[in-house]
Coordinates of C-alpha atoms in Angstrom, one line a residue:
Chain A
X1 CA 122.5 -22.6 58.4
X2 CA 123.6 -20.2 61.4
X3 CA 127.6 -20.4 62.3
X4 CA 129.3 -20.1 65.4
X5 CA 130.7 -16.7 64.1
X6 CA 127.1 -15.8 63.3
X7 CA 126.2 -16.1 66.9
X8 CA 129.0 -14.3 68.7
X9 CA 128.0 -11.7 66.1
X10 CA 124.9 -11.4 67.3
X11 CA 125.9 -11.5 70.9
X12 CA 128.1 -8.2 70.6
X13 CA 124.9 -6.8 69.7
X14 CA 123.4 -7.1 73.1
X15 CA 124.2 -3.9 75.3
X16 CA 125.1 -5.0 79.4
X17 CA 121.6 -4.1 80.7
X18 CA 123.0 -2.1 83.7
X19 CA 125.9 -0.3 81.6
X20 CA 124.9 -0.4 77.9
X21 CA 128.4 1.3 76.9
X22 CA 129.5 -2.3 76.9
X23 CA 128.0 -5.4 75.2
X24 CA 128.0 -9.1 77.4
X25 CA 130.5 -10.0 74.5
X26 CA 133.0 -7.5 76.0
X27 CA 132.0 -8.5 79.4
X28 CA 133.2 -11.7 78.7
X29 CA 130.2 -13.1 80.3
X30 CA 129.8 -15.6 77.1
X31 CA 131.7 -18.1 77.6
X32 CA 131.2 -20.6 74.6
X33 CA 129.1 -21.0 71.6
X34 CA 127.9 -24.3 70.2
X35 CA 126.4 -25.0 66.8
X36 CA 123.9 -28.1 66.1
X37 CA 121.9 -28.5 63.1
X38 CA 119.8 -25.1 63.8
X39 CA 120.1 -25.5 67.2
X40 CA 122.5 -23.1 69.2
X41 CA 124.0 -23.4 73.0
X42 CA 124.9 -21.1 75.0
X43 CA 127.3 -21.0 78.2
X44 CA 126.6 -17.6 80.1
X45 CA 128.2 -16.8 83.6
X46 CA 126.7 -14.3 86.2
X47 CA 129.3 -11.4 86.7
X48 CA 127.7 -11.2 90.1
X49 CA 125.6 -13.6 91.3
X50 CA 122.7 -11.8 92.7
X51 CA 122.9 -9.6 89.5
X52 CA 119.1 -8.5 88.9
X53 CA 120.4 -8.3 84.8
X54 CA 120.8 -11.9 84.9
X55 CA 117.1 -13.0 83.7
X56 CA 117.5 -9.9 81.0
X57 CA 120.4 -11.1 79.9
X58 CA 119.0 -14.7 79.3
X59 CA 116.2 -13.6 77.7
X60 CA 118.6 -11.1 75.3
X61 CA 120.6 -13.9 74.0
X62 CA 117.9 -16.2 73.3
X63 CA 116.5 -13.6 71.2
X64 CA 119.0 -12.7 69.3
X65 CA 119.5 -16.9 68.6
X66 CA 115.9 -17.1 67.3
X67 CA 116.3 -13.8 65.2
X68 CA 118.4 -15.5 63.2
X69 CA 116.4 -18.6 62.8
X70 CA 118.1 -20.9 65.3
X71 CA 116.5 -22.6 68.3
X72 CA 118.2 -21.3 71.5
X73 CA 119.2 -23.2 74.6
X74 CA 120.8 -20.5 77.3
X75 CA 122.9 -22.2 80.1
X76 CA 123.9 -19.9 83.3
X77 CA 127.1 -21.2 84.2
X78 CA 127.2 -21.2 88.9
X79 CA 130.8 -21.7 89.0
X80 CA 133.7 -18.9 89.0
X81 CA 135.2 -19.4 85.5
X82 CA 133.9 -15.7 84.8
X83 CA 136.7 -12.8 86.5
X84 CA 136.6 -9.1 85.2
X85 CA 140.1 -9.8 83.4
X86 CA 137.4 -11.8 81.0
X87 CA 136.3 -7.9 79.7
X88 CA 137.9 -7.5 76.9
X89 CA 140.7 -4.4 76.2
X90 CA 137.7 -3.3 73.9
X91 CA 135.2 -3.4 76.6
X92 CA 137.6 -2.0 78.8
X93 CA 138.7 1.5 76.5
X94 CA 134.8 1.6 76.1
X95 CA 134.0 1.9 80.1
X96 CA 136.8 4.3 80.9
X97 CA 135.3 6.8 77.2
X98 CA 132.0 6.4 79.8
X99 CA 133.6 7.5 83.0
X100 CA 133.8 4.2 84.5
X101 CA 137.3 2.9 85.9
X102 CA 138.0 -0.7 84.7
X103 CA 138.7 -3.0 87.2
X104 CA 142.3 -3.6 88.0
X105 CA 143.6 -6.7 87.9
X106 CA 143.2 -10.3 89.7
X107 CA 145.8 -11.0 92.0
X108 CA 146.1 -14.4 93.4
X109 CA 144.5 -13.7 96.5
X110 CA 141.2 -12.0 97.7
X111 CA 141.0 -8.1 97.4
X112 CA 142.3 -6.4 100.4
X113 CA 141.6 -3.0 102.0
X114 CA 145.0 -2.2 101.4
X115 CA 144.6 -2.7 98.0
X116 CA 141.2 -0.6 97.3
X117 CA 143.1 2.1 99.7
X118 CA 146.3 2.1 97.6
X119 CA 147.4 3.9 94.2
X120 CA 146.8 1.6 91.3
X121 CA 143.3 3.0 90.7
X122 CA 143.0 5.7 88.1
X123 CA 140.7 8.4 87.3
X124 CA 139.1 7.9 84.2
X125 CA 138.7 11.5 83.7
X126 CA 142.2 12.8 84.0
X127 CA 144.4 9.6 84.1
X128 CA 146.0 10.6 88.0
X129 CA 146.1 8.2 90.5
X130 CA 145.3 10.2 93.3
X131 CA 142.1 8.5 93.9
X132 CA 140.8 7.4 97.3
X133 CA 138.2 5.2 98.5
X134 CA 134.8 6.5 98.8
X135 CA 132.7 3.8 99.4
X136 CA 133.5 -0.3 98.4
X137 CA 129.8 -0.5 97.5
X138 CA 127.9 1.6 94.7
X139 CA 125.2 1.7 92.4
X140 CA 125.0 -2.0 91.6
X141 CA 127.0 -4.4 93.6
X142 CA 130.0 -4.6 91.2
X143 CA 131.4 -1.2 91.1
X144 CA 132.7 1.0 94.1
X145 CA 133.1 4.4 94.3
X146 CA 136.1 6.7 94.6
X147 CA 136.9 10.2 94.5
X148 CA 139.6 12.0 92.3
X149 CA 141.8 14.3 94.0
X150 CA 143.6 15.6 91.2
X151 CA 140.3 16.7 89.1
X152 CA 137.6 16.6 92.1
X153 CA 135.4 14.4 90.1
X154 CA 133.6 11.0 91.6
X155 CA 133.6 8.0 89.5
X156 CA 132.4 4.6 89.8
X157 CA 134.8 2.0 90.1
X158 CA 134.3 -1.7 88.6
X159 CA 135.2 -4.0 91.4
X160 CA 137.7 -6.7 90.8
X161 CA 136.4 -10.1 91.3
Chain B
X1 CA 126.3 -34.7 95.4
X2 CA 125.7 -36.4 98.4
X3 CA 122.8 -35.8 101.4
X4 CA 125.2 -34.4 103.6
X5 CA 126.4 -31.7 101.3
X6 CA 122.7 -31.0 100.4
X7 CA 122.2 -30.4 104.0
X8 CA 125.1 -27.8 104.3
X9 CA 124.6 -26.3 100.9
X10 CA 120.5 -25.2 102.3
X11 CA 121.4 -24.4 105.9
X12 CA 124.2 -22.0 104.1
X13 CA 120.7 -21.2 101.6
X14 CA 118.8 -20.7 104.5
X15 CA 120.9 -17.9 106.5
X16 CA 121.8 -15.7 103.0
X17 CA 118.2 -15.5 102.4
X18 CA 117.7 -14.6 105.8
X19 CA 120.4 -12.5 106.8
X20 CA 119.5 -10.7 102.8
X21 CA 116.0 -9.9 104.1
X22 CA 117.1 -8.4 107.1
X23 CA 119.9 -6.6 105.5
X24 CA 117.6 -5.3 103.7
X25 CA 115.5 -3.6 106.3
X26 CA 118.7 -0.4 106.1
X27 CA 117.3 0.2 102.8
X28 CA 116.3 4.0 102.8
X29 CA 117.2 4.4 106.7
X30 CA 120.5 3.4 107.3
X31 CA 122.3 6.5 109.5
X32 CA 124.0 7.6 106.0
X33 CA 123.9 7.3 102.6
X34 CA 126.9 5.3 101.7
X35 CA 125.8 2.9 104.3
X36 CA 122.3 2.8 102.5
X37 CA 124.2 1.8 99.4
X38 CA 126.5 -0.5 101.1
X39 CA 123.7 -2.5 102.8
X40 CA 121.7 -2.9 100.1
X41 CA 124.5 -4.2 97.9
X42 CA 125.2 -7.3 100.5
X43 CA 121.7 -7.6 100.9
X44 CA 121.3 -8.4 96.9
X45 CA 124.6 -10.3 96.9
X46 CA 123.6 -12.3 99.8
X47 CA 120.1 -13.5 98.1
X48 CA 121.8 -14.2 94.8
X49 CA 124.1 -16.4 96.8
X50 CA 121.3 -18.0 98.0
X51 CA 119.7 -18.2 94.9
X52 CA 122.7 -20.0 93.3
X53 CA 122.9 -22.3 96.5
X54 CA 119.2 -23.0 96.5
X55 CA 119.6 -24.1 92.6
X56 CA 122.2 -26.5 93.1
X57 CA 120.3 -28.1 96.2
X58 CA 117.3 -27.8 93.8
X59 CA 118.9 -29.8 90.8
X60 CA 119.7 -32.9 92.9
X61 CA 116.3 -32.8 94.8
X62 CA 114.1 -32.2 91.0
X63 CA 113.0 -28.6 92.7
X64 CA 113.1 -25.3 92.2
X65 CA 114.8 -22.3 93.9
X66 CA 111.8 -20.7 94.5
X67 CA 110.3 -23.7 96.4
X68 CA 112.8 -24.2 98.4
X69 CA 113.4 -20.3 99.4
X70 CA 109.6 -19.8 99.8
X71 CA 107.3 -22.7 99.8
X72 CA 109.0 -24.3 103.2
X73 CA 107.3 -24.5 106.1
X74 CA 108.9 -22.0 108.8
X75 CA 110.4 -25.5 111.2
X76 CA 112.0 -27.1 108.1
X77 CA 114.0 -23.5 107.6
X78 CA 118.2 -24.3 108.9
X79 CA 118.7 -20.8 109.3
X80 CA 120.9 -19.7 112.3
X81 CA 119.0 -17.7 114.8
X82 CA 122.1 -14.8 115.0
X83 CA 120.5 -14.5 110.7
X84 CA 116.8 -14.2 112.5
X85 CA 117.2 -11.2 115.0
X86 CA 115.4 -8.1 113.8
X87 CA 119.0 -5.8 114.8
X88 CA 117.4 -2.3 114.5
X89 CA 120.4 -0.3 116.4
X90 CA 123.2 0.1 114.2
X91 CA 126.6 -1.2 116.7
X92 CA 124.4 -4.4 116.5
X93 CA 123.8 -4.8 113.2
X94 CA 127.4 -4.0 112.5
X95 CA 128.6 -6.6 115.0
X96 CA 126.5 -8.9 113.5
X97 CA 128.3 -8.5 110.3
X98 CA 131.0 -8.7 111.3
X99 CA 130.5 -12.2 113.2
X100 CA 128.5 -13.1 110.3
X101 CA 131.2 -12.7 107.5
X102 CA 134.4 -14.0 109.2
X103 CA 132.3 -17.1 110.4
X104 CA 131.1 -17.3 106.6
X105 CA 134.8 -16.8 105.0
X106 CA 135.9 -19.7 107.1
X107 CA 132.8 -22.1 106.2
X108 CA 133.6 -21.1 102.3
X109 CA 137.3 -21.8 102.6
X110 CA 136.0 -25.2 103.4
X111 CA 133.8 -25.4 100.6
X112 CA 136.4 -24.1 98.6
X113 CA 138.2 -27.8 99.0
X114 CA 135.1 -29.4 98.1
X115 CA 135.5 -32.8 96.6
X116 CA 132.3 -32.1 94.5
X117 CA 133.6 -29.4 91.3
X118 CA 130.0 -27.9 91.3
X119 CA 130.2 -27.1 95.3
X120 CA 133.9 -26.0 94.8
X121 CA 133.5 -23.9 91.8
X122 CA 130.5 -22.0 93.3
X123 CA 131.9 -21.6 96.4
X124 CA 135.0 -19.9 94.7
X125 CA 132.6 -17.4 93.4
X126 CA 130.7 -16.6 96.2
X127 CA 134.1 -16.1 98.1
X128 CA 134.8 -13.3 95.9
X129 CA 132.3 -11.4 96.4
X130 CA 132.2 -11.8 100.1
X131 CA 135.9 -10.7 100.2
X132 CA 134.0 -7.2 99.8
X133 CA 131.7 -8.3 102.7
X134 CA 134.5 -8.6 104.9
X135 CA 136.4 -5.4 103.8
X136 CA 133.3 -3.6 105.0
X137 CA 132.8 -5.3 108.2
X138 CA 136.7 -4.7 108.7
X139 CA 136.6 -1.4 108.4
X140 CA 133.2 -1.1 110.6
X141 CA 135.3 -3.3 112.6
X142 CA 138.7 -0.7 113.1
X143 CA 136.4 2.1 113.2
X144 CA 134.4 0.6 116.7
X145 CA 136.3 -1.9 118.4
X146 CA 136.8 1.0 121.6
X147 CA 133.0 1.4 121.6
X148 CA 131.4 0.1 124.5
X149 CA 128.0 0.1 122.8
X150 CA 129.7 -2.6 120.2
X151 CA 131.9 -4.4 121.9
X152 CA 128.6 -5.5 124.6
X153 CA 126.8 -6.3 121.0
X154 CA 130.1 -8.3 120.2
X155 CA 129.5 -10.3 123.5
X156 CA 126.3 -10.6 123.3
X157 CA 125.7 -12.5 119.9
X158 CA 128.9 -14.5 120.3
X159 CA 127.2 -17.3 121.1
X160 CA 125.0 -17.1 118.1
X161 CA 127.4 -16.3 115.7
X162 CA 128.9 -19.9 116.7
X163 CA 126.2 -22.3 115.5
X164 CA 127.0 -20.5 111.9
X165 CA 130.3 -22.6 111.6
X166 CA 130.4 -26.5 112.0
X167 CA 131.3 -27.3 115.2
X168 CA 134.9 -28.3 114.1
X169 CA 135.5 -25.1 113.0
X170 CA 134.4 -23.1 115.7
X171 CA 137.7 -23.4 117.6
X172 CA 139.3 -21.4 114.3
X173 CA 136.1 -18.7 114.4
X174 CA 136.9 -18.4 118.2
X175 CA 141.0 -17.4 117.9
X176 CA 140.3 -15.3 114.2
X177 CA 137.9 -13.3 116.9
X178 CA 140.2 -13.6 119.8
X179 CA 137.2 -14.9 121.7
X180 CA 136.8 -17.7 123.7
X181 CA 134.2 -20.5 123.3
X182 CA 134.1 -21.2 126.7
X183 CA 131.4 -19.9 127.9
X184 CA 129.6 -23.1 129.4
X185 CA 126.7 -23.1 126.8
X186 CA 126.6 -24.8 123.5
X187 CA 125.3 -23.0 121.0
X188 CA 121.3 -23.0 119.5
X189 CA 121.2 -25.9 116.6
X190 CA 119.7 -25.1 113.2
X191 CA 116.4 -26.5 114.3
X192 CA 115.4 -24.3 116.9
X193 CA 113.9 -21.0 115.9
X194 CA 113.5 -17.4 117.2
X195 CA 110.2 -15.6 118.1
X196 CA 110.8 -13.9 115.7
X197 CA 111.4 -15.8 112.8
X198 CA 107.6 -17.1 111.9
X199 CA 106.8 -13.0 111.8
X200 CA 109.8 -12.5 109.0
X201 CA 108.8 -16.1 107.3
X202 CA 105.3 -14.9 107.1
X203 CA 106.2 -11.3 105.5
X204 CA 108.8 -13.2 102.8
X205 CA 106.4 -15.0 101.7
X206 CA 103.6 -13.5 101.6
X207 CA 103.4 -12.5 98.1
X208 CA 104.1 -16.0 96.8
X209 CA 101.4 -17.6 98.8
X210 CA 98.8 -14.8 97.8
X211 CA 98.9 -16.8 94.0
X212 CA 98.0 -20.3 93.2
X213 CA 101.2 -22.7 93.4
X214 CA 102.6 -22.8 90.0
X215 CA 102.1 -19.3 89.2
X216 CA 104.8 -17.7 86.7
X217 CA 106.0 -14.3 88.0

């Protein structure tokens, strides 16, 4: 009979569709695991909500349940229990290794220009913090882009939400 | 959830999807890149808060989000008509925005305080993405509030932009814009739609109405 442990096992498995560096279990998009007689729930939140991963990501996780013989039922949670101080300090070491700068963290209030034009952002090429703003919006709708000045180099930004 | 909140949560459906898909239209031709990017980013953020909206509205009514984004009939839409407007010159598309997303921040903060923990919690989330919204429209904002060119767009869609906010809040909409309200016209309800809107209700849904109803994508 399939455990709990099993499952979250499995679920670190599944690369981030859009950044495969990172798995949804270091995204801290799973948010709990229940375990029935062979029959296996699972609480998922949308980092962003118009995230075109989302359907891959359901489909992922409900095929990694059946692969190990359970019957899956995949919930996508609407409500804002998932932040990007849920990725883990594993998932966070693994997108800076992949030029990607984590995002910093939640304060209690919305992000502010100020913020995103101010020095806590570091280059995850060459540690400085003499990093501007580039762009708020990037590739995908969570990250932004900056610009080192220290090494020259562009990186992508994960926005903090 | 009650019938009133369903009401609010699909006229606040109704103008993401809307104001998405003409978002959308900068894809490829904005007047630079990183404006390309930017406006397709809120365009996808905007539909998937839609999306989400549309599923919640969907739950209590036994639909689906699809139906209710596409199989509508153009008059039962509650779009605003400021969402509708084809804005093809760039000071008016950025004033737009930035009507668009400080009349939407004040609209969430309301939802926000929901006494429903569905409507609150969702609303929480969408706020934090449109925090980014508003950034950008700030910015576009500092960069051409001198501008003749956008300040006559400002003007000109004020009176729009207020039928986004219930009419209690437009007082709040009116001082955060240091505009007045006072104009002596009230602005266009929900029902009413522009000439233009059957045209872009047409094209969204085309694809969906060329297959049988029920087909799986």
């Amino acid at each position: 009979m399939v455990t709990a442990a099993q499952v979250w096992e499995a679920l670190a498995e599944i690369p981030d569709p859009e950044i495969p560096v990172i798995s949804l279990v270091d995204l801290g998009v799973v948010r709990e695991v229940e375990v029935d007689a062979g029959h296996v729930r699972v609480d998922f939140t949308p980092t962003f909500l118009g995230c075109p991963a989302l359907e891959t990501m359901r489909i992922a996780i409900a095929e990694q349940i059946r692969a190990l013989g359970a019957e899956p039922q995949v919930n996508v949670c609407l409500d804002d229990s998932w932040s990007t101080d849920r990725i883990t300090p594993a998932g966070r070491a693994k997108l800076r290794a992949s030029g990607f700068a984590p995002p910093a963290p939640r304060t209690a209030g919305a992000p502010t220009l100020l913020q995103l034009q101010s020095n806590v952002h570091r280059c995850p090429y060459c540690g400085s913090t003499d990093t501007r703003l580039e762009n708020v919006f990037g590739p995908t709708p969570c990250r932004s882009l900056r610009y080192c000045g220290s090494c020259r180099q562009p990186f992508e930004q994960f926005k903090t939400i | 959830m009650n019938e009133q909140d369903a009401r609010s949560l699909l006229e606040i459906a109704d103008d993401e999807l809307v104001l998405g898909w003409r978002d959308s239209e900068w894809t490829g031709i904005a007047p630079f890149l990183e404006e390309d990017v930017a406006f397709s980013s809120i365009a996808q953020n905007e539909i998937g808060h839609a999306r989400a909206l549309y599923e919640l509205v969907a739950r209590e009514h036994g639909t689906t989000a699809d139906e209710l984004a596409f199989d509508r009939a153009p008059d039962t839409y509650r779009c605003t008509q400021l969402v509708e407007l084809r804005l093809m010159e760039w000071e008016k598309t950025i004033a737009r925005h930035y009507l668009y997303e400080t009349a939407d921040g004040l609209r969430l903060e309301r939802l926000k305080e929901s006494s429903d923990p569905e409507i609150a919690g969702l609303a929480a989330k969408i706020d934090r993405e449109e925090a980014y919204h508003r950034i950008h429209a700030q910015m576009w904002f500092d960069r051409l509030q001198n501008e003749p060119r956008f300040t006559a767009a400002l003007q000109d869609l004020w009176l729009l932009a207020q039928a986004v906010v219930p009419d209690d809040l437009r007082p709040q909409f009116a001082a955060r814009m240091g505009l007045s309200t006072e104009s002596g016209s009230e602005p266009q309800s929900r029902t009413e739609h522009t000439a233009e809107f059957p045209e872009l209700w047409e094209e969204m849904t085309v694809v969906r109405r060329s297959q049988p109803a029920g087909t799986r994508w």
